Structures are given as C-alpha cells and as structure tokens.
Coordinates of C-alpha atoms in Angstrom, one line a residue:
X1 CA 0.0 0.0 0.0
X2 CA 1.3 3.4 -1.0
X3 CA 2.0 5.8 1.8
X4 CA 0.7 9.3 1.6
X5 CA 3.3 12.0 1.7
X6 CA 3.2 14.0 4.9
X7 CA 1.9 17.5 4.5
X8 CA 5.0 19.1 5.7
X9 CA 7.7 17.4 3.6
X10 CA 9.8 19.6 1.4
X11 CA 9.2 20.2 -2.3
X12 CA 12.5 20.8 -4.1
X13 CA 11.8 23.9 -6.3
X14 CA 14.1 25.1 -9.0
X15 CA 13.7 28.8 -9.8
X16 CA 14.9 30.0 -13.2
X17 CA 15.9 33.6 -13.3
X18 CA 15.7 36.4 -15.9
X19 CA 19.4 36.6 -16.5
X20 CA 19.7 32.9 -17.1
X21 CA 22.2 32.5 -14.3
X22 CA 22.4 29.4 -12.2
X23 CA 18.9 28.6 -11.1
X24 CA 18.0 28.8 -7.4
X25 CA 17.3 25.6 -5.5
X26 CA 14.8 26.3 -2.8
X27 CA 13.1 23.6 -0.7
X28 CA 9.6 24.6 0.5
X29 CA 7.1 22.9 2.7
X30 CA 4.1 21.5 0.9
X31 CA 1.6 23.4 3.0
X32 CA 3.6 26.7 2.8
X33 CA 1.8 29.5 0.9
X34 CA 3.1 30.7 -2.4
X35 CA 3.9 34.0 -0.8
X36 CA 6.6 32.4 1.3
X37 CA 8.4 30.9 -1.7
X38 CA 8.1 34.2 -3.6
X39 CA 9.5 36.2 -0.6
X40 CA 12.4 33.8 -0.3
X41 CA 13.3 34.3 -4.0
X42 CA 13.1 38.1 -3.7
X43 CA 15.3 38.0 -0.6
X44 CA 17.9 36.0 -2.5
X45 CA 17.8 38.5 -5.3
X46 CA 17.9 41.4 -2.9
X47 CA 14.8 42.8 -4.6
X48 CA 12.9 45.3 -2.6
X49 CA 10.5 46.7 -5.2
X50 CA 9.0 43.3 -5.8
X51 CA 5.3 44.1 -6.4
X52 CA 5.7 43.9 -10.2
X53 CA 7.0 40.3 -10.3
X54 CA 5.8 36.8 -9.8
X55 CA 6.6 33.1 -10.2
X56 CA 5.3 31.2 -13.1
X57 CA 5.1 27.5 -13.8
X58 CA 3.6 25.0 -16.4
X59 CA 1.3 22.3 -15.1
X60 CA 1.2 18.6 -16.2
X61 CA -1.3 19.6 -18.9
X62 CA 1.1 22.2 -20.3
X63 CA -1.0 25.1 -19.1
X64 CA 0.9 28.0 -17.7
X65 CA 0.0 29.6 -14.3
X66 CA 1.1 32.3 -11.9
X67 CA 1.8 30.9 -8.5
X68 CA -1.0 32.1 -6.2
X69 CA 0.5 33.7 -3.0
X70 CA -2.5 32.8 -0.9
X71 CA -2.6 29.1 -1.8
X72 CA -0.4 26.2 -0.6
X73 CA 2.5 25.5 -2.9
X74 CA 2.0 21.7 -2.8
X75 CA -1.6 22.0 -4.0
X76 CA -0.6 24.3 -6.9
X77 CA 2.3 22.2 -8.0
X78 CA 0.5 18.9 -7.7
X79 CA 1.6 16.7 -10.6
X80 CA 4.4 19.1 -11.6
X81 CA 7.7 17.2 -11.8
X82 CA 10.4 18.5 -11.7
X83 CA 9.1 21.6 -9.9
X84 CA 10.5 24.3 -12.1
X85 CA 9.2 27.9 -11.7
X86 CA 10.3 31.0 -13.6
X87 CA 10.8 34.4 -11.9
X88 CA 9.2 36.8 -14.3
X89 CA 7.7 40.3 -14.6
X90 CA 3.9 39.9 -14.0
X91 CA 2.8 43.6 -14.2
X92 CA 4.6 45.8 -16.7
X93 CA 4.4 49.4 -15.5
X94 CA 3.1 52.0 -17.9
X95 CA 6.0 54.3 -16.9
X96 CA 9.0 52.1 -16.2
X97 CA 11.5 55.0 -15.9
X98 CA 9.5 56.0 -12.7
X99 CA 10.5 52.8 -10.9
X100 CA 12.6 53.7 -7.9
X101 CA 15.3 51.0 -7.8
X102 CA 17.9 50.4 -10.6
X103 CA 17.7 46.7 -9.9
X104 CA 13.9 46.7 -10.6
X105 CA 14.5 48.5 -13.9
X106 CA 17.3 46.0 -14.8
X107 CA 15.0 43.1 -14.2
X108 CA 12.3 44.7 -16.4
X109 CA 15.0 45.4 -19.0
X110 CA 16.0 41.7 -19.0
X111 CA 12.3 40.7 -19.2
X112 CA 11.7 42.9 -22.2
X113 CA 14.8 41.6 -23.9
X114 CA 13.5 38.1 -23.5
X115 CA 10.1 39.2 -24.9
X116 CA 11.9 40.7 -27.9
X117 CA 13.9 37.6 -28.6
X118 CA 11.0 35.2 -28.0
X119 CA 8.7 37.1 -30.4
X120 CA 6.3 38.7 -27.8
X121 CA 7.6 42.2 -28.0
X122 CA 7.2 43.5 -31.6
X123 CA 8.9 46.9 -32.2
X124 CA 8.5 48.8 -35.5
X125 CA 11.3 48.0 -37.9
X126 CA 12.6 51.6 -37.6
X127 CA 13.5 51.0 -33.9
X128 CA 15.1 47.6 -34.2
X129 CA 18.7 48.7 -34.8
X130 CA 18.6 51.3 -32.0
X131 CA 17.4 48.7 -29.6
X132 CA 20.2 46.5 -30.6
X133 CA 22.7 49.3 -30.2
X134 CA 21.4 49.9 -26.7
X135 CA 22.1 46.3 -25.8
X136 CA 25.6 46.6 -27.1
X137 CA 26.3 49.8 -25.2
X138 CA 25.0 48.2 -22.0
X139 CA 27.3 45.2 -22.6
X140 CA 30.5 46.7 -24.0
X141 CA 30.3 50.4 -23.1
X142 CA 31.6 53.1 -25.4
X143 CA 32.7 52.2 -28.9
X144 CA 36.5 51.8 -29.1
X145 CA 37.9 51.3 -32.6
X146 CA 41.0 49.5 -31.3
X147 CA 38.8 46.9 -29.5
X148 CA 35.7 46.7 -31.5
X149 CA 36.9 45.4 -34.8
X150 CA 35.3 43.4 -37.7
X151 CA 31.7 42.7 -37.1
X152 CA 31.9 42.4 -33.3
X153 CA 28.1 42.8 -33.1
X154 CA 27.6 39.3 -34.7
X155 CA 28.8 37.6 -31.5
X156 CA 25.6 38.7 -29.8
X157 CA 22.0 37.6 -30.4
X158 CA 20.2 40.9 -30.1
X159 CA 17.2 40.9 -32.4
X160 CA 14.8 38.4 -33.9
X161 CA 15.8 37.6 -37.5
X162 CA 19.1 39.4 -37.1
X163 CA 20.9 40.2 -40.4
X164 CA 24.3 41.5 -41.4
X165 CA 22.8 44.7 -42.6
X166 CA 21.1 45.2 -39.2
X167 CA 24.4 44.5 -37.5
X168 CA 26.2 47.2 -39.6
X169 CA 23.5 49.8 -38.6
X170 CA 23.8 48.7 -35.0
X171 CA 27.6 49.5 -35.1
X172 CA 26.8 52.9 -36.6
X173 CA 24.4 53.8 -33.8
X174 CA 26.7 52.3 -31.1
X175 CA 29.3 54.9 -32.1
X176 CA 26.9 57.7 -31.2
X177 CA 26.1 56.4 -27.7
X178 CA 29.4 57.4 -26.0
X179 CA 29.0 58.3 -22.4
X180 CA 25.9 56.3 -21.7
X181 CA 26.2 53.9 -18.7
X182 CA 24.1 50.8 -18.4
X183 CA 21.5 52.4 -16.2
X184 CA 21.0 55.2 -18.7
X185 CA 20.8 52.7 -21.6
X186 CA 18.1 50.6 -19.7
X187 CA 16.0 53.7 -19.1
X188 CA 16.1 54.7 -22.7
X189 CA 15.3 51.2 -23.8
X190 CA 12.4 50.9 -21.5
X191 CA 11.0 54.3 -22.5
X192 CA 11.0 53.1 -26.1
X193 CA 9.4 49.7 -25.6
X194 CA 6.7 50.9 -23.2
X195 CA 5.0 52.7 -26.1
X196 CA 4.6 49.5 -28.2
X197 CA 1.2 47.9 -28.3
X198 CA 2.8 44.5 -27.5
X199 CA 4.6 45.8 -24.4
X200 CA 3.7 43.5 -21.5
X201 CA 1.5 41.3 -23.8
X202 CA 1.4 37.6 -23.1
X203 CA -0.8 36.3 -26.0
X204 CA -3.4 33.6 -25.8
X205 CA -4.8 32.1 -29.0
X206 CA -8.6 32.4 -29.5
X207 CA -11.3 33.1 -32.1
X208 CA -13.7 36.0 -32.3
X209 CA -17.4 35.7 -32.8
X210 CA -16.9 35.5 -36.6
X211 CA -14.4 32.7 -36.3
X212 CA -11.3 34.7 -37.1
X213 CA -8.1 33.8 -35.4
X214 CA -6.9 36.4 -32.8
X215 CA -4.5 36.5 -29.9
X216 CA -5.8 38.1 -26.6
X217 CA -3.4 39.8 -24.2
X218 CA -4.2 41.6 -20.9
X219 CA -1.8 44.5 -20.0
X220 CA -1.9 47.7 -18.0
X221 CA -4.0 49.2 -20.8
X222 CA -6.7 46.6 -21.0
X223 CA -7.5 43.5 -23.0
X224 CA -6.0 43.7 -26.5
X225 CA -7.1 41.7 -29.5
X226 CA -4.2 41.1 -31.9
X227 CA -4.0 39.7 -35.4
X228 CA -0.6 38.6 -36.6
X229 CA 1.0 40.5 -33.8
X230 CA -0.8 43.8 -34.6
X231 CA -3.4 45.1 -32.2
X232 CA -6.8 45.5 -33.9
X233 CA -8.8 46.3 -30.8
X234 CA -8.3 47.5 -27.2
X235 CA -10.9 47.1 -24.5
X236 CA -9.5 49.5 -22.0
X237 CA -10.0 48.9 -18.3
X238 CA -12.1 52.0 -18.0
X239 CA -14.6 50.6 -20.4
X240 CA -14.6 46.9 -19.2
X241 CA -17.6 46.5 -16.9
X242 CA -17.5 42.7 -16.5
X243 CA -15.3 39.8 -17.4
X244 CA -16.5 36.2 -17.1
X245 CA -16.3 32.9 -18.9
X246 CA -18.4 29.8 -19.6
X247 CA -16.5 26.7 -20.6
X248 CA -14.3 27.8 -23.5
X249 CA -16.0 31.2 -24.1
X250 CA -14.7 34.4 -22.6
X251 CA -17.3 37.2 -22.2
X252 CA -16.3 40.8 -22.0
X253 CA -19.0 43.5 -21.3
X254 CA -17.8 46.9 -22.4
X255 CA -19.2 50.4 -22.5
X256 CA -18.3 53.4 -24.6
X257 CA -16.2 53.6 -27.8
X258 CA -13.2 51.3 -27.6
X259 CA -9.8 52.0 -29.2
X260 CA -8.8 50.1 -32.4
X261 CA -8.2 50.6 -36.1
X262 CA -10.4 47.7 -37.1
X263 CA -13.2 47.0 -34.7
X264 CA -14.0 43.4 -33.7
X265 CA -17.3 44.6 -32.3
X266 CA -20.4 43.7 -34.2
X267 CA -22.5 46.6 -32.9
X268 CA -21.2 50.0 -31.8
X269 CA -23.6 50.5 -28.9
X270 CA -22.9 52.2 -25.6
X271 CA -23.0 48.7 -24.0
X272 CA -21.7 45.7 -25.8
X273 CA -21.0 42.1 -25.0
X274 CA -18.0 40.6 -26.8
X275 CA -17.2 36.9 -26.9
X276 CA -14.0 35.0 -27.7
X277 CA -13.6 31.2 -27.9
X278 CA -10.4 29.6 -26.5
X279 CA -8.8 26.3 -27.3
X280 CA -9.8 24.8 -23.9
X281 CA -11.6 25.6 -20.7
X282 CA -8.3 25.6 -18.8
X283 CA -6.8 28.2 -21.1
X284 CA -10.0 30.3 -20.9
X285 CA -10.0 30.2 -17.1
X286 CA -6.3 31.1 -16.9
X287 CA -6.7 34.1 -19.2
X288 CA -9.7 35.2 -17.2
X289 CA -7.7 35.1 -14.0
X290 CA -4.8 36.9 -15.6
X291 CA -7.0 39.6 -17.0
X292 CA -8.8 40.2 -13.7
X293 CA -5.4 40.5 -11.9
X294 CA -4.2 43.0 -14.4
X295 CA -7.4 45.1 -14.1
X296 CA -7.2 44.9 -10.3
X297 CA -3.5 45.9 -10.2
X298 CA -3.7 48.9 -12.5
X299 CA -7.3 50.1 -12.2
X300 CA -8.0 50.2 -8.4
X301 CA -6.4 52.4 -5.8
X302 CA -6.6 49.8 -3.0
X303 CA -6.6 46.0 -3.1
X304 CA -9.6 46.0 -0.8
X305 CA -11.6 47.7 -3.6
X306 CA -10.9 45.1 -6.2
X307 CA -14.2 43.2 -6.5
X308 CA -14.4 39.4 -6.3
X309 CA -15.7 37.5 -9.4
X310 CA -16.8 34.1 -10.4
X311 CA -17.5 32.4 -13.7
X312 CA -20.7 30.8 -15.0
X313 CA -21.6 27.4 -13.7
X314 CA -23.8 24.5 -14.4
X315 CA -25.2 21.4 -12.6
X316 CA -22.1 19.5 -13.7
X317 CA -19.4 22.1 -13.1
X318 CA -18.6 24.4 -10.2
X319 CA -18.0 28.1 -10.8
X320 CA -14.4 29.3 -10.8
X321 CA -13.8 32.1 -8.3
X322 CA -11.4 35.1 -8.4
X323 CA -10.0 36.9 -5.4
X324 CA -7.3 39.5 -5.9
X325 CA -4.1 38.8 -4.0
X326 CA -1.3 41.1 -3.4
X327 CA -1.1 44.9 -3.8
X328 CA -2.4 47.3 -6.4
X329 CA 0.1 49.5 -8.3
X330 CA -0.7 52.5 -6.2
X331 CA -0.1 50.6 -3.1
X332 CA 3.2 49.2 -4.5
X333 CA 4.4 52.7 -5.4
X334 CA 3.5 54.1 -1.9
X335 CA 5.3 51.2 -0.3
X336 CA 8.4 51.7 -2.5
X337 CA 8.6 55.4 -1.6
X338 CA 8.9 54.4 2.0
X339 CA 12.3 52.6 1.5
X340 CA 15.4 54.5 0.5
X341 CA 17.8 51.6 0.0
X342 CA 18.8 51.1 -3.6
X343 CA 20.3 47.5 -3.5
X344 CA 23.6 46.8 -5.2
X345 CA 23.8 44.1 -7.9
X346 CA 25.9 42.8 -10.8
X347 CA 24.7 42.7 -14.3
X348 CA 25.0 39.4 -16.4
X349 CA 26.8 39.4 -19.7
X350 CA 24.5 38.9 -22.7
X351 CA 27.0 36.4 -24.1
X352 CA 26.2 34.0 -21.2
X353 CA 22.5 33.8 -22.2
X354 CA 21.4 30.6 -24.1
X355 CA 21.4 30.1 -27.8
X356 CA 18.2 30.8 -29.6
X357 CA 16.2 29.4 -32.6
X358 CA 16.9 31.8 -35.6
X359 CA 13.3 31.4 -36.9
X360 CA 11.7 32.8 -33.7
X361 CA 14.8 34.8 -32.7
X362 CA 14.7 33.8 -29.1
X363 CA 13.7 30.3 -28.1
X364 CA 16.3 28.6 -25.9
X365 CA 18.0 25.7 -27.5
X366 CA 17.5 23.4 -24.5
X367 CA 14.3 21.3 -24.8
X368 CA 13.8 20.6 -21.1
X369 CA 12.9 24.2 -20.1
X370 CA 9.2 24.9 -19.3
X371 CA 7.7 27.5 -21.6
X372 CA 6.3 30.1 -19.2
X373 CA 4.9 32.7 -21.8
X374 CA 3.3 32.7 -25.2
X375 CA 4.1 34.4 -28.5
X376 CA 2.2 35.4 -31.5
X377 CA 2.8 32.1 -33.2
X378 CA 1.1 30.1 -30.5
X379 CA 4.4 28.8 -29.0
X380 CA 5.9 29.4 -25.6
X381 CA 9.2 30.6 -24.4

C-alpha cells in the first residue's frame, strides 16, 4: 500500500531567473503558501521593489499559471515534476522609468529583452537597430575602434531575424552612444518599448465571434485583441464593466467607444458584449484570472476595492472564483517610496545567455525548459 506523503515534507523547487544565471534551488514545505516561496526568491535576489514580479510554472497539462501567493505550494504544484518555476515580470508598469530602484529597472529590461527575442515584443522596424545598439552599449560600453573590430556585433544575439545589414547599422548607432552607462541605456530602452502595443503582452490564441483567429493579451491598458502581432482592438479597463467565462468562451462586457483601427465589435452601442472562444476551458480560465489580476492591479487604488468575481456554472461544473491577492500598483508605489535603500547588484553578460532558434529569434536551445509565456505564433518561451 502506498504511503501518503506527509503534508510538511519539502518540495525541491528550482527557480529559473531572468538573467539565465544558475537557477536557485529552494526547498519549500508543501503546506507553505506561495507568498513564502516568492518572498524567499526576492530575498535571495535582494529585490525590494517586488510588487511587479511573480513566479510562473507550467502544469502537467502544459497550461501555464502564476503561483498564487494565498494558496499552498503543494496544492498548486501537484503533478508538476520536476518543480521548475520562472521568476518573471507579472505587471509591466506604464512608466518604467519611474521605478525607484535600478535593480527593478534592470529586471524589467531583462524581461523585455526576453520578450523581444522570443517574439512577444514587436517593435517597429525603424526601432530595431537602435534597440540592438542599446544592448551593445550596455554590454560593451563606449565604442572603441581599437577593440571593436570586424563585425563584433555578430557575436551577440540581439534581435529576432538578425541580419548582417542590421548589424552594420547597430555598429553605426553604437558609435553615437558614447558616455551612456548601463543604467541610462536601460531607461532609454524601457521608455521606447513601453510605447509599443505589444509591451507586456502575453498572447493567448482564440477566435472571435466570426471565427477569425486572434490573440488576446491583458496588459496595463486593458484587453488587447491582436491579429498577426498587430493590435486590432483594445478594450481599455475604464470601459470593461465585467469579465466572465463559460466553458471555452470568454465574455467581456464593455461600455463606450473602444480604441482600435479595425473593430471586432459587431455593434457599436454604448453597452456591448464581446465573446471569444479559446482552445480549452483551462486556457479560458487562466486568461480570465490573468485579465482580472491586471485590471485589479492597474485600475483600483486599494486591493480591498478590487471586486471578487466568479465564472458561469452548471449542474455538472462548479464556478471558478477570483479573489485579488497582493497589492495594487498605487499601493506598491506608496510602499516603495517608504524605502530609501537602492540595492547593489551585478549585471550578467549577454554572451552568457542561451542560444536561440533563428526562426523565432529567441527560443532557448534546450528542450527541457518549461515555456512560461506565449508568443504570436502560439508557441511558448
């Protein structure tokens, strides 16, 4: 007869980091809350401004989730083996240069670099070479003709679908960045990418009411509907009255005129119900939870003001429930102002980061790494 594991035995968790350095190995009690594991990770990283981050994992059904700080780790990671979690940015701030700590901006910089290489962050072509040059300036410092010979840029994987012509332009721009230290470079980079529609977007494949393929992503702006990586519709949080789901169908109740070049709304009324169909109930539920968390974090002044929600239910299926955990952005900012310690840290060389798939410009070569985020091609990285 199999013995049940005692509730307090340790789960060996491996935490993958944004700079692809050696993963953390943290044992955690099965009945410990997710908040305890996250707090231990942040302490190891010396991260004080931690309200924008979270731990993500992929379950046994290949569905990705954010670790809930208010639920037991053992319950959430049931069936997950090995227990690998990814330390990632969960809430992308609208004004990243306003972050208080340099370490926080550095982690956001690393996350956006990952998003760029993995095909989630899609800059206009005109910005590609400057972004690449900023990476080079951060890594190598000022251009030096005696040291930076031949095509030195080619030793770095900077951009998706990187070409020799792009590398030559990157060299030209790098020569103009003299005097910029890594912190300055990261601020300029973040100011640029924060304006892109795909900034902070983690796409989920779905279909609209007419059967067209779209990708939905919830960010600080609202719920965006993207087609081939271009945002066609934005249901901003100010106009989203209600979010719910029934089986594989996500239902968004919106009011007022919504932003978008090509509307996916059938009727332009003051109050409109929009539906999207996902590939599975699990994917629908996860997006619903993520969207409500984004709305709660960015829309409400206090966490106590974020309303609870639940999905539709039937005789054969219980309703899913949502309760906001953690702090809102305004609470995070107020808490960060209270501390005046700017933690010291060391940056990781771009050369140490793993090789990538040239087709997608960013997928790690190793096949054993869990894919914790999506991209516009329906793959994870």
